[in-house]
Short mmCIF file of C-alpha atoms and ligand atoms in Angstrom, two decimals:
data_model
loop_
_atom_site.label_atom_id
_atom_site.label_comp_id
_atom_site.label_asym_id
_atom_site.label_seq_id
_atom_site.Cartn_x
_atom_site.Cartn_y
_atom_site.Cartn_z
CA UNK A 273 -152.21 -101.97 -58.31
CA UNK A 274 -152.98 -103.69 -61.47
CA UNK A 275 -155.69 -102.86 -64.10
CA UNK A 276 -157.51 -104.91 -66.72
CA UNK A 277 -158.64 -103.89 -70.20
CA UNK A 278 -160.22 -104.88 -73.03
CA UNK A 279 -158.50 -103.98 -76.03
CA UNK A 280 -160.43 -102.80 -78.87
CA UNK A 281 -159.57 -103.70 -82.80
CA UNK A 282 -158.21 -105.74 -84.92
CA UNK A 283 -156.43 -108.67 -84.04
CA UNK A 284 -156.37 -108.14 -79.74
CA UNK A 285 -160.58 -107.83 -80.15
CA UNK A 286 -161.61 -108.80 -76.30
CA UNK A 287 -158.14 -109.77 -75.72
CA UNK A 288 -156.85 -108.75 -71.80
CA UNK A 289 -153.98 -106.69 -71.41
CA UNK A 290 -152.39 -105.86 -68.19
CA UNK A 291 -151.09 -102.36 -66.90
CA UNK A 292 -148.11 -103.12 -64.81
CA UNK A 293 -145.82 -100.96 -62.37
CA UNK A 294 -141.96 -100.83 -63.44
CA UNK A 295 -139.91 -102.35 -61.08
CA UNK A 296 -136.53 -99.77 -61.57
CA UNK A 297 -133.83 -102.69 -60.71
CA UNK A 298 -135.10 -104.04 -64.13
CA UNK A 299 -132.70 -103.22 -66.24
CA UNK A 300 -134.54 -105.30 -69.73
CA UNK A 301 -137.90 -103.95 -68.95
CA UNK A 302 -136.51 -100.08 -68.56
CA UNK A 303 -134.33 -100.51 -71.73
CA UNK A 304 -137.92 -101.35 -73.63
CA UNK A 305 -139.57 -98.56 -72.36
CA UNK A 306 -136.32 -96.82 -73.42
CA UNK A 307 -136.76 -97.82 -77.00
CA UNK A 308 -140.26 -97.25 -77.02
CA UNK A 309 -139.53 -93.28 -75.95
CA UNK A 310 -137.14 -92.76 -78.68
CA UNK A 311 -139.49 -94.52 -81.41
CA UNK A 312 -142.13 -92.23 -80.58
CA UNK A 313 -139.37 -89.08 -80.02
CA UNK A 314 -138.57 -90.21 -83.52
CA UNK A 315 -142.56 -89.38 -84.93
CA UNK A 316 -143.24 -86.60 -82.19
CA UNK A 317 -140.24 -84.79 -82.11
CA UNK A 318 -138.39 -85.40 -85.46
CA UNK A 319 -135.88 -82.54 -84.98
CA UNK A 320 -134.37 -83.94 -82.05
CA UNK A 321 -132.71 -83.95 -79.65
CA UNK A 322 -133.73 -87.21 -78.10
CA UNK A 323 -132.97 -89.12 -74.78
CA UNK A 324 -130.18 -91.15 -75.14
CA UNK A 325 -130.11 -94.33 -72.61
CA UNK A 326 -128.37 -92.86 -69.45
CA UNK A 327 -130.41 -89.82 -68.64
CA UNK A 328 -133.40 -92.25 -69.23
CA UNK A 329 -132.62 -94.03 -67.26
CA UNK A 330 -131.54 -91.02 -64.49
CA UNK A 331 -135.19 -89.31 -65.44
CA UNK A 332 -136.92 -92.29 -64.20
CA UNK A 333 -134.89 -93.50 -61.51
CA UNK A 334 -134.03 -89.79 -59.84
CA UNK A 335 -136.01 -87.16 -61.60
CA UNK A 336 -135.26 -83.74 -62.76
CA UNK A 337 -135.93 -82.20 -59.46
CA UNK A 338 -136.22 -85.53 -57.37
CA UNK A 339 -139.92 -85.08 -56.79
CA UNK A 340 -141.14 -88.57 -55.68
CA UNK A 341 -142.68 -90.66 -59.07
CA UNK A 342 -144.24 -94.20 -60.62
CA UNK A 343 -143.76 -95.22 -63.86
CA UNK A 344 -146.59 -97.75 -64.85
CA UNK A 345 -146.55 -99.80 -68.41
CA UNK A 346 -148.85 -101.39 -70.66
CA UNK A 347 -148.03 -104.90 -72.01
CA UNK A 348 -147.41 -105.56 -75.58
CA UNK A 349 -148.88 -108.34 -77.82
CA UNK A 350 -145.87 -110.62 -77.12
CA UNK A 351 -144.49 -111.66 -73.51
CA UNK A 352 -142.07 -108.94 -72.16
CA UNK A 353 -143.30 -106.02 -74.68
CA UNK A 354 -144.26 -103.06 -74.03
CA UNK A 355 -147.04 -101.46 -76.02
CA UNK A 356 -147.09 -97.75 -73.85
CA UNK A 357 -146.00 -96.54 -70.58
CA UNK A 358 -146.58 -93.28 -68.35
CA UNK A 359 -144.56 -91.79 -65.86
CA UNK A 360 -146.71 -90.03 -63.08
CA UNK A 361 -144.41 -87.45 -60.98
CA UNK A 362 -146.14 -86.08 -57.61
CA UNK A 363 -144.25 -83.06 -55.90
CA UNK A 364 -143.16 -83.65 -52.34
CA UNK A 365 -142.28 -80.29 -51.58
CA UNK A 366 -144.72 -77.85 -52.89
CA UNK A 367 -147.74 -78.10 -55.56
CA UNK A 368 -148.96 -81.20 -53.01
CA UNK A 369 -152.28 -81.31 -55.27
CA UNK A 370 -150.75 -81.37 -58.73
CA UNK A 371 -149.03 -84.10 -60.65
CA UNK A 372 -147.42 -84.05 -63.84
CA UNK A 373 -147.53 -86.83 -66.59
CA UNK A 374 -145.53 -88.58 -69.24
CA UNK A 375 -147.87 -90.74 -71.73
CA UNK A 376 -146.34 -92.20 -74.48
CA UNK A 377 -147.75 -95.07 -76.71
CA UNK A 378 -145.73 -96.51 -79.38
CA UNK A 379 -146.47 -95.05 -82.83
CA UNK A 380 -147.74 -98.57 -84.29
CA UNK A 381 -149.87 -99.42 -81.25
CA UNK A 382 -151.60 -95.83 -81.48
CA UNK A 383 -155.43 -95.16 -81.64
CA UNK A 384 -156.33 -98.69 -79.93
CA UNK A 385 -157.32 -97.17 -77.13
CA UNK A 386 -153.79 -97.81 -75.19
CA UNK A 387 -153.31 -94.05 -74.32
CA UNK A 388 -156.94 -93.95 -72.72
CA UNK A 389 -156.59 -97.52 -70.61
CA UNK A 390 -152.99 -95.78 -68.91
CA UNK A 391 -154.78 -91.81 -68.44
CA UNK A 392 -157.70 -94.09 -66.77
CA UNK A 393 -155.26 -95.68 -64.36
CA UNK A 394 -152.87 -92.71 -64.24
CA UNK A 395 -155.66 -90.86 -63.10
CA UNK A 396 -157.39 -93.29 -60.69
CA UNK A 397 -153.51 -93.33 -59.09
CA UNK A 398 -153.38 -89.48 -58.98
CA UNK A 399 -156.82 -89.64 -57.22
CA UNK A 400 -154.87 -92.21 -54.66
CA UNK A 401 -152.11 -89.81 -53.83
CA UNK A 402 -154.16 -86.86 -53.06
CA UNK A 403 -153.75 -85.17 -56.72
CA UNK A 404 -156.37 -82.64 -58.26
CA UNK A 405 -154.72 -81.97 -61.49
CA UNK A 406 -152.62 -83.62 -63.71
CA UNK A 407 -150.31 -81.62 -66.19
CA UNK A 408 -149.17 -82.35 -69.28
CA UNK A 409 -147.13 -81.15 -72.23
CA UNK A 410 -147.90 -81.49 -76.12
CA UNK A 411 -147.10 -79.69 -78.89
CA UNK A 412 -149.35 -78.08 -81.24
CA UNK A 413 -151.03 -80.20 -84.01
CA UNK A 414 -149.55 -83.65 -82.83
CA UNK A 415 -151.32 -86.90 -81.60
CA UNK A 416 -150.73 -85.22 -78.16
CA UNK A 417 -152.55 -82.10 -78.54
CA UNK A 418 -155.51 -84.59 -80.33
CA UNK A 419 -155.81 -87.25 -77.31
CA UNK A 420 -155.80 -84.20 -74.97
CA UNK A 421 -158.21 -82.69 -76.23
CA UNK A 422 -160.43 -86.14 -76.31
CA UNK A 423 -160.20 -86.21 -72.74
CA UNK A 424 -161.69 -82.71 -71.53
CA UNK A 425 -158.34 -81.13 -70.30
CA UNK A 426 -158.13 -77.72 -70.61
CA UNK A 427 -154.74 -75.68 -72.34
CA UNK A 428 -152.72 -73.76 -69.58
CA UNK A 429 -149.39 -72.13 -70.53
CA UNK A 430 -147.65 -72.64 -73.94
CA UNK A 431 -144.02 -72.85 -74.13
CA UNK A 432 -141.60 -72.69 -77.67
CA UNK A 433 -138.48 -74.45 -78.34
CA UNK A 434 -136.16 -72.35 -79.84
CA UNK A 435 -132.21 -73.80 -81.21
CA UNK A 436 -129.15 -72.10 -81.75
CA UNK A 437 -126.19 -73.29 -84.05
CA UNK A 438 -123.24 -72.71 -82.65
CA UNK A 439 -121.23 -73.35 -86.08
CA UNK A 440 -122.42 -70.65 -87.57
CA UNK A 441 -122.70 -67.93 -85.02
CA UNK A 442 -121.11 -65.06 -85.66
CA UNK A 443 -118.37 -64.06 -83.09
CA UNK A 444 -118.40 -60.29 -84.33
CA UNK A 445 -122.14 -60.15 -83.47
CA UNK A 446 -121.54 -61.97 -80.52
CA UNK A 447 -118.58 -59.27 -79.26
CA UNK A 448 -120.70 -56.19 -80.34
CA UNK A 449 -123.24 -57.52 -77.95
CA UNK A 450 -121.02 -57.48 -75.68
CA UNK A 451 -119.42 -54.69 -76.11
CA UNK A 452 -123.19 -52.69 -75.94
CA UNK A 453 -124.16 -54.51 -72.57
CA UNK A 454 -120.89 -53.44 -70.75
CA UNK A 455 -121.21 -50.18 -69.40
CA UNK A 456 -124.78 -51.04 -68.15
CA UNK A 457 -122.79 -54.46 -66.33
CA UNK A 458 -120.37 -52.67 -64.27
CA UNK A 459 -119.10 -53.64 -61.00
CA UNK A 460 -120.31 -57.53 -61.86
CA UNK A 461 -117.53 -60.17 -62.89
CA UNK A 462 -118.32 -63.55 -64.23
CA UNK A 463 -117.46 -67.08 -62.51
CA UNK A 464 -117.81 -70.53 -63.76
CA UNK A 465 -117.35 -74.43 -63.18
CA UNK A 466 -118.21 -77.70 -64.08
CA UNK A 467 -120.65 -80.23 -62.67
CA UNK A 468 -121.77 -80.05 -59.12
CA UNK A 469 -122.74 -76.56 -57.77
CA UNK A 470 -120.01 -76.05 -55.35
CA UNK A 471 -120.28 -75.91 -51.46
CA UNK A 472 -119.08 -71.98 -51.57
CA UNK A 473 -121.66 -71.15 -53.88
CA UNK A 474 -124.54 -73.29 -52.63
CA UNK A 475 -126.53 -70.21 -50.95
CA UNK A 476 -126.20 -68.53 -53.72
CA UNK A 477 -127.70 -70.81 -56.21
CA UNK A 478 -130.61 -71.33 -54.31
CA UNK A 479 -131.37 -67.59 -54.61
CA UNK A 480 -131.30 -67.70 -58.29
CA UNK A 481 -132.45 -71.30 -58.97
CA UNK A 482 -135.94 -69.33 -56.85
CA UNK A 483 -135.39 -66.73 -59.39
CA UNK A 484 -136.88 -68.89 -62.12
CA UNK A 485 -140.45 -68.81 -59.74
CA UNK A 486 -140.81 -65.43 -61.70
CA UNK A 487 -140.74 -66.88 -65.42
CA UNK A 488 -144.54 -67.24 -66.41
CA UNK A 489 -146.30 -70.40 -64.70
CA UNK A 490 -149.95 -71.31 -64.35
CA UNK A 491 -151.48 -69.17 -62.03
CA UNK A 492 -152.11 -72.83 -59.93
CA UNK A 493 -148.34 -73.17 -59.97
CA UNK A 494 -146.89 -72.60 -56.37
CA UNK A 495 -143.27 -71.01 -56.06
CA UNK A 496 -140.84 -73.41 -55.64
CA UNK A 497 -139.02 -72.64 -52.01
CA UNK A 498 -135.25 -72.74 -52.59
CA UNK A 499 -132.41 -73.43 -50.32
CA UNK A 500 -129.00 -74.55 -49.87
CA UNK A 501 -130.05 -77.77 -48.44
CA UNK A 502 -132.45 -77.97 -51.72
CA UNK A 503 -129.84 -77.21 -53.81
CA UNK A 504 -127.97 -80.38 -52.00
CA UNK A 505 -130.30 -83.05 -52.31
CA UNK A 506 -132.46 -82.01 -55.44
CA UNK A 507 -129.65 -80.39 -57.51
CA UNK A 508 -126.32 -81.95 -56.78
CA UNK A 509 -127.04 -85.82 -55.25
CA UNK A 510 -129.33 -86.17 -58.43
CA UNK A 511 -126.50 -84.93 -61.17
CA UNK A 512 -124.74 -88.09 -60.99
CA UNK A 513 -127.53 -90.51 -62.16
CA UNK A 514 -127.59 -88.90 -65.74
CA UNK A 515 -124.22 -88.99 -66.65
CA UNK A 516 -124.00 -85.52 -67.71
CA UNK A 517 -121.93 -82.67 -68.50
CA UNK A 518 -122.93 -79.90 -67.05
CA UNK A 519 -121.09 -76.06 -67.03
CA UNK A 520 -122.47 -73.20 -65.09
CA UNK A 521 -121.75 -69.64 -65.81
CA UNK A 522 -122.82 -66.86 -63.31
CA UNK A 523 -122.52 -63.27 -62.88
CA UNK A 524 -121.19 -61.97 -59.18
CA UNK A 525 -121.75 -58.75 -57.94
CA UNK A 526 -118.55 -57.63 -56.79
CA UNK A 527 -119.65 -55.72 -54.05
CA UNK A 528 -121.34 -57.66 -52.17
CA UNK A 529 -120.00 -60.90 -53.90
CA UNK A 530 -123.12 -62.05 -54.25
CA UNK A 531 -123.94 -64.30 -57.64
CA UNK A 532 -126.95 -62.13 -59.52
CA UNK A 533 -127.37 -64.35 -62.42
CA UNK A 534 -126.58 -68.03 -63.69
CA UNK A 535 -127.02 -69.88 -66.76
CA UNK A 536 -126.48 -73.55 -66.73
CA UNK A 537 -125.71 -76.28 -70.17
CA UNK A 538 -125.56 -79.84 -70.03
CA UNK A 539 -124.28 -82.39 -73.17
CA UNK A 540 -124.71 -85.76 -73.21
CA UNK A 541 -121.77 -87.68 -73.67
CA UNK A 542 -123.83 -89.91 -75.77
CA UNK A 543 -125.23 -87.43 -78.02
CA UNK A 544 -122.65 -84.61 -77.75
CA UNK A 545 -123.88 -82.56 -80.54
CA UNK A 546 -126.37 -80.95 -78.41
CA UNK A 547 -126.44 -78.47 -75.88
CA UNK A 548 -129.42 -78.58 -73.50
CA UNK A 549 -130.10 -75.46 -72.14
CA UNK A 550 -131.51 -75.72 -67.95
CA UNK A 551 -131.80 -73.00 -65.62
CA UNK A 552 -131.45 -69.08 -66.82
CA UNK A 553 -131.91 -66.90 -64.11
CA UNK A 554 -130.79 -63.39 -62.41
CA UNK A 555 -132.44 -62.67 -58.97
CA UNK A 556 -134.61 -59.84 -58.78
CA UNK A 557 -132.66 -56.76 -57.26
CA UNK A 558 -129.71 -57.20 -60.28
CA UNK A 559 -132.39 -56.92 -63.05
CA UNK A 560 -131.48 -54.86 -66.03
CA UNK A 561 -128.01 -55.12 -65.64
CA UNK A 562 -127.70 -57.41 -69.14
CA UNK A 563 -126.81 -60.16 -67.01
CA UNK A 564 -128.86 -62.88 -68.75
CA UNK A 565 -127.10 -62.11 -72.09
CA UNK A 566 -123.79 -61.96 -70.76
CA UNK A 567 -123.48 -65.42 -68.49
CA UNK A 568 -125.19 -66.92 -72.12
CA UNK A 569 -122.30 -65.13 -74.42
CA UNK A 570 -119.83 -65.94 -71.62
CA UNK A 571 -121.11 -69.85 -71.81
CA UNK A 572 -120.46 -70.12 -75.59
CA UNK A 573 -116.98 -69.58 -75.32
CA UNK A 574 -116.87 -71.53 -72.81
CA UNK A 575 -118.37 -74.23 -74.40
CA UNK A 576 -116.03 -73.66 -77.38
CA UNK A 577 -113.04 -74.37 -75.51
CA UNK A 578 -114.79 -77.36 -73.51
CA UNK A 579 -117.41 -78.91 -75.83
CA UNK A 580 -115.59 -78.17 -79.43
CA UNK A 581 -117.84 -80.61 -81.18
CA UNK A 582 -121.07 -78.71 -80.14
CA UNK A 583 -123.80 -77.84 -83.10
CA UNK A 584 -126.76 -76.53 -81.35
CA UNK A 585 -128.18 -75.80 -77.76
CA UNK A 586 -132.02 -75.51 -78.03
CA UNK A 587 -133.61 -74.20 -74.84
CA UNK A 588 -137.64 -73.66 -73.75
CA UNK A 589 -139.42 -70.42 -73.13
CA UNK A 590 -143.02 -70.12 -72.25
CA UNK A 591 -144.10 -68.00 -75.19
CA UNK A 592 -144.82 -64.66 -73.41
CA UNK A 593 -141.30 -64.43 -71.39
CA UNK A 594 -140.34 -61.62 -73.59
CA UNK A 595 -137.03 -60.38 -71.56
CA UNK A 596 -135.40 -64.72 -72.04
CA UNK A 597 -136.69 -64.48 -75.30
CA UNK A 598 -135.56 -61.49 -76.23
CA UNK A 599 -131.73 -62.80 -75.06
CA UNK A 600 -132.07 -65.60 -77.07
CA UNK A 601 -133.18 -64.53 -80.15
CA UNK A 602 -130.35 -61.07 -80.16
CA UNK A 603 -128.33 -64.45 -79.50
CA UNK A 604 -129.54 -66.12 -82.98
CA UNK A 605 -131.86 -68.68 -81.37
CA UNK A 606 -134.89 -69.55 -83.90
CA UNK A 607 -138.30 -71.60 -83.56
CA UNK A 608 -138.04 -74.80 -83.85
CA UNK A 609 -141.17 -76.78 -84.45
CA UNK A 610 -144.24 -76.35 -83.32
CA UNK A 611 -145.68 -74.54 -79.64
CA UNK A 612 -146.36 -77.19 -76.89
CA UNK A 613 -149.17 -76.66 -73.91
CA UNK A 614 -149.25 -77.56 -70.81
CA UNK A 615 -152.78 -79.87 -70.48
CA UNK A 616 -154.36 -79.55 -67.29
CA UNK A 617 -156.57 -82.44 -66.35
CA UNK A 618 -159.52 -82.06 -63.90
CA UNK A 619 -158.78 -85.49 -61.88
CA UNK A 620 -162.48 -85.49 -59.96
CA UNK A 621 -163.98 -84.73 -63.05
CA UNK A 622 -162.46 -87.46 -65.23
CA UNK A 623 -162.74 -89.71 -62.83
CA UNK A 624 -166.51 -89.42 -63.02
CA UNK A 625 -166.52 -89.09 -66.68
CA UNK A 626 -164.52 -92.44 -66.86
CA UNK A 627 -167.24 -94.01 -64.64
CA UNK A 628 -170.21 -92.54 -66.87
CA UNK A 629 -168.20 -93.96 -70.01
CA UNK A 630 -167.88 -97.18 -68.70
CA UNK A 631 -171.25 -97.75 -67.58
CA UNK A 632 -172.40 -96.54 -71.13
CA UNK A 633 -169.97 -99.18 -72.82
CA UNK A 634 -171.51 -102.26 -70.17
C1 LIG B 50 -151.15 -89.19 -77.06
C2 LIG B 50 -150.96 -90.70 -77.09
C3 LIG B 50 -150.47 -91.18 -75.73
C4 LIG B 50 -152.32 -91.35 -77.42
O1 LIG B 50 -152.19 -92.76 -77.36
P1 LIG B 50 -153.25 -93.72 -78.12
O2 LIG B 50 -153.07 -95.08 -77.57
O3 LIG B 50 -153.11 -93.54 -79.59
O4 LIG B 50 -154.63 -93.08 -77.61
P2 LIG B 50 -156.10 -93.75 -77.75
O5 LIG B 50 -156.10 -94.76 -78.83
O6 LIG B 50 -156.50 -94.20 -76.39
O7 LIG B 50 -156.94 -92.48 -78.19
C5 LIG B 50 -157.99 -91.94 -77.39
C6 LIG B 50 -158.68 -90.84 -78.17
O8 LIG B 50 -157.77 -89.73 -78.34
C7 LIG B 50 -158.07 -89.08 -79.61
N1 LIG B 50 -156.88 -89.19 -80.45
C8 LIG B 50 -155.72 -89.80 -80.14
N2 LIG B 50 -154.83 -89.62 -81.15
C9 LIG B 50 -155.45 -88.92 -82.12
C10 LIG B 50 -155.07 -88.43 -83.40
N3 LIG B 50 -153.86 -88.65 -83.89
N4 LIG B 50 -155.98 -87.72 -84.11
C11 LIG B 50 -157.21 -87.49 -83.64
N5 LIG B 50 -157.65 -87.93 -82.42
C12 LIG B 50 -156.77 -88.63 -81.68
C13 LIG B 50 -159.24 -89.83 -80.21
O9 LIG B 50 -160.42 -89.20 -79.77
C14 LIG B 50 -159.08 -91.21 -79.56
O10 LIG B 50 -160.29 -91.93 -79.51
P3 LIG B 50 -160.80 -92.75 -80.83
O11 LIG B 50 -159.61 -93.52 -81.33
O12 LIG B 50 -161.88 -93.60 -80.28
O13 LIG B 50 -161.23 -91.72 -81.81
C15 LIG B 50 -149.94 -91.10 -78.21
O14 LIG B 50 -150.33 -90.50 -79.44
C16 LIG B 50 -148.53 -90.64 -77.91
O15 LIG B 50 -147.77 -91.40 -77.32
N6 LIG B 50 -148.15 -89.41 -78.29
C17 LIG B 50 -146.84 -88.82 -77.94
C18 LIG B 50 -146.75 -88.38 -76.45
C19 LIG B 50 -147.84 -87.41 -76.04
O16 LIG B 50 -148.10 -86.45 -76.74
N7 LIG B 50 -148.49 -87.71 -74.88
C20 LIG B 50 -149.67 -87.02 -74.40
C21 LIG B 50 -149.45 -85.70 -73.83
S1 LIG B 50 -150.95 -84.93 -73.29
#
């Protein structure tokens, strides 16, 4: 599919552009979009941390979480630039009606109408593969929040990013943490390892990976339905494409030997600095043990053995998950920046809004 517009302003007045699909075995055209990303991660999201080229790379070739997706690009003025892109991700496995999308424009190619040219055609492809919403994030107060708004898409849940620097924690606050949650942790033992979950522990994970399904979501959100064989195809065979580290640290009830709780880091060899916090979770019958702060103590010593160059781990919490956010901040974890909400965006309706727009404009 290919789409025609006119640009509008200054010196591409009337001038055709074309919106083109990204062919993932180009290598040239991927490392512009690339550098597009991090000029606009550079304006949007000035505290870092930002993608380095690898996980790119991985997060448009594989995915987080595999889900099937297209990545479509507006030209720039010159042959071979790109001006904006947006990566459209449609769940194969559950939430068949929703989609969720990446728009980016870069910063000096902003406000020329770009951004509404790809949410036309991102929407007209939704439309094509069955989609009733599209989702997307933006933080509070940025160009994000601004175009969303333009478009008629309504807020949904709000997340905060909060950081922790590891330099200057303070082990004696860490230990008395500790020390506090043990008696209420008995009979649990902790277990970690690096990279892929292993095979022995594959059940397991899919438990508490479907633990996260009871973190706040839009009510429209369907529970992700977790298994081992899940666990194998979306969590492990993905791993590999973004080259990073990951640890896991998890809680096992000794009595039944059953894992009750995980937390899971990755670092980017590129960009080792950071910590990226992923999955937190404890299933539902070990609740209230202090499991959650435990694995997340446990993992920063870890990580100081392992990852001795860490500074800071930021992680996301949607802004009323009191118990995670709670952890963090007895942790030290702080705000950083600004709240981000999830836009949801009526596809029928813009779709006929679009039409009415057009035909006003002709
Ligand atoms: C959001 C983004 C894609 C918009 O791209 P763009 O090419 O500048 O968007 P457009 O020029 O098509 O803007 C369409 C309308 O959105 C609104 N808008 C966009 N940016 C705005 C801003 N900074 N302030 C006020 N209104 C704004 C305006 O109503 C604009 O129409 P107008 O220029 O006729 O007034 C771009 O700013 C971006 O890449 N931001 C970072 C990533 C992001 O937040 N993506 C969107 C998540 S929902």
């Amino acid at each position: 599919m290919e789409n025609n517009w006119r640009r509008r302003g200054g010196a591409g007045l009337g001038m055709r552009m074309r919106i083109e699909r990204l062919d993932l075995a180009d290598t040239e055209t991927i490392r512009a979009c690339f550098e597009l990303f991090l000029a606009a991660q550079r304006v949007d999201e000035p505290d870092g941390p930002w993608f380095t080229e690898r996980p790119f790379r991985g997060w448009l070739s594989a995915g987080w979480g595999g889900d099937p997706r297209e990545i479509w690009l507006a030209e720039g003025q010159t042959q071979g630039s790109v001006a904006g892109w947006y990566r459209l991700e449609l769940p194969d496995l559950e939430n068949l009606d929703q989609a969720e999308l990446t728009l980016v424009v870069h910063p000096a190619q902003r406000r020329r109408g770009i951004g509404r040219a790809l949410l036309k055609h991102a929407t007209a492809r939704a439309a094509e593969h069955g989609r009733s919403m599209l989702n997307s994030p933006a933080r509070h107060g940025g160009d994000g929040e601004a175009f969303a708004r333009s478009t008629g898409a309504e807020p949904g849940l709000v997340d905060v990013q909060r950081v922790m620097d590891v330099r200057t924690a303070e082990a004696g606050r860490l230990e008395r943490l500790r020390e506090a949650a043990g008696p209420k942790a008995a009979g649990y033992s902790l277990v970690s390892w690096t990279g892929l979950v292993p095979e022995e522990f594959i059940e397991h994970a899919a438990a508490l990976y479907a633990a996260l399904n009871d973190a706040p979501h839009d009510p429209q959100t369907a529970p992700a339905i977790w298994d081992a064989r899940r666990v194998r195809e979306r969590v492990n065979d993905l791993r590999p494409a973004y080259g990073l580290r990951t640890y896991s640290v998890a809680a096992r009830h000794e009595a039944t030997a059953e894992l009750a709780a995980l937390s899971e880091i990755a670092v980017d060899p590129a960009d080792p600095g950071w910590g990226h916090q992923m999955l937190t979770g404890v299933t539902r019958k070990h609740r209230g043990h202090r499991l959650g702060l435990l694995v997340k103590i446990a993992m920063l010593e870890l990580l100081r053995g392992t990852e001795p160059q860490l500074e800071r781990i930021y992680t996301w919490n949607a802004e009323s998950n009191r118990y995670m956010i709670a952890v963090n901040e007895a942790l030290g974890y702080t705000v950083q920046g600004r709240p981000a909400s999830w836009w949801k965006l009526d596809v029928a309706a813009a779709l006929g809004e679009q039409a009415l727009a057009s035909r006003a404009r002709s």
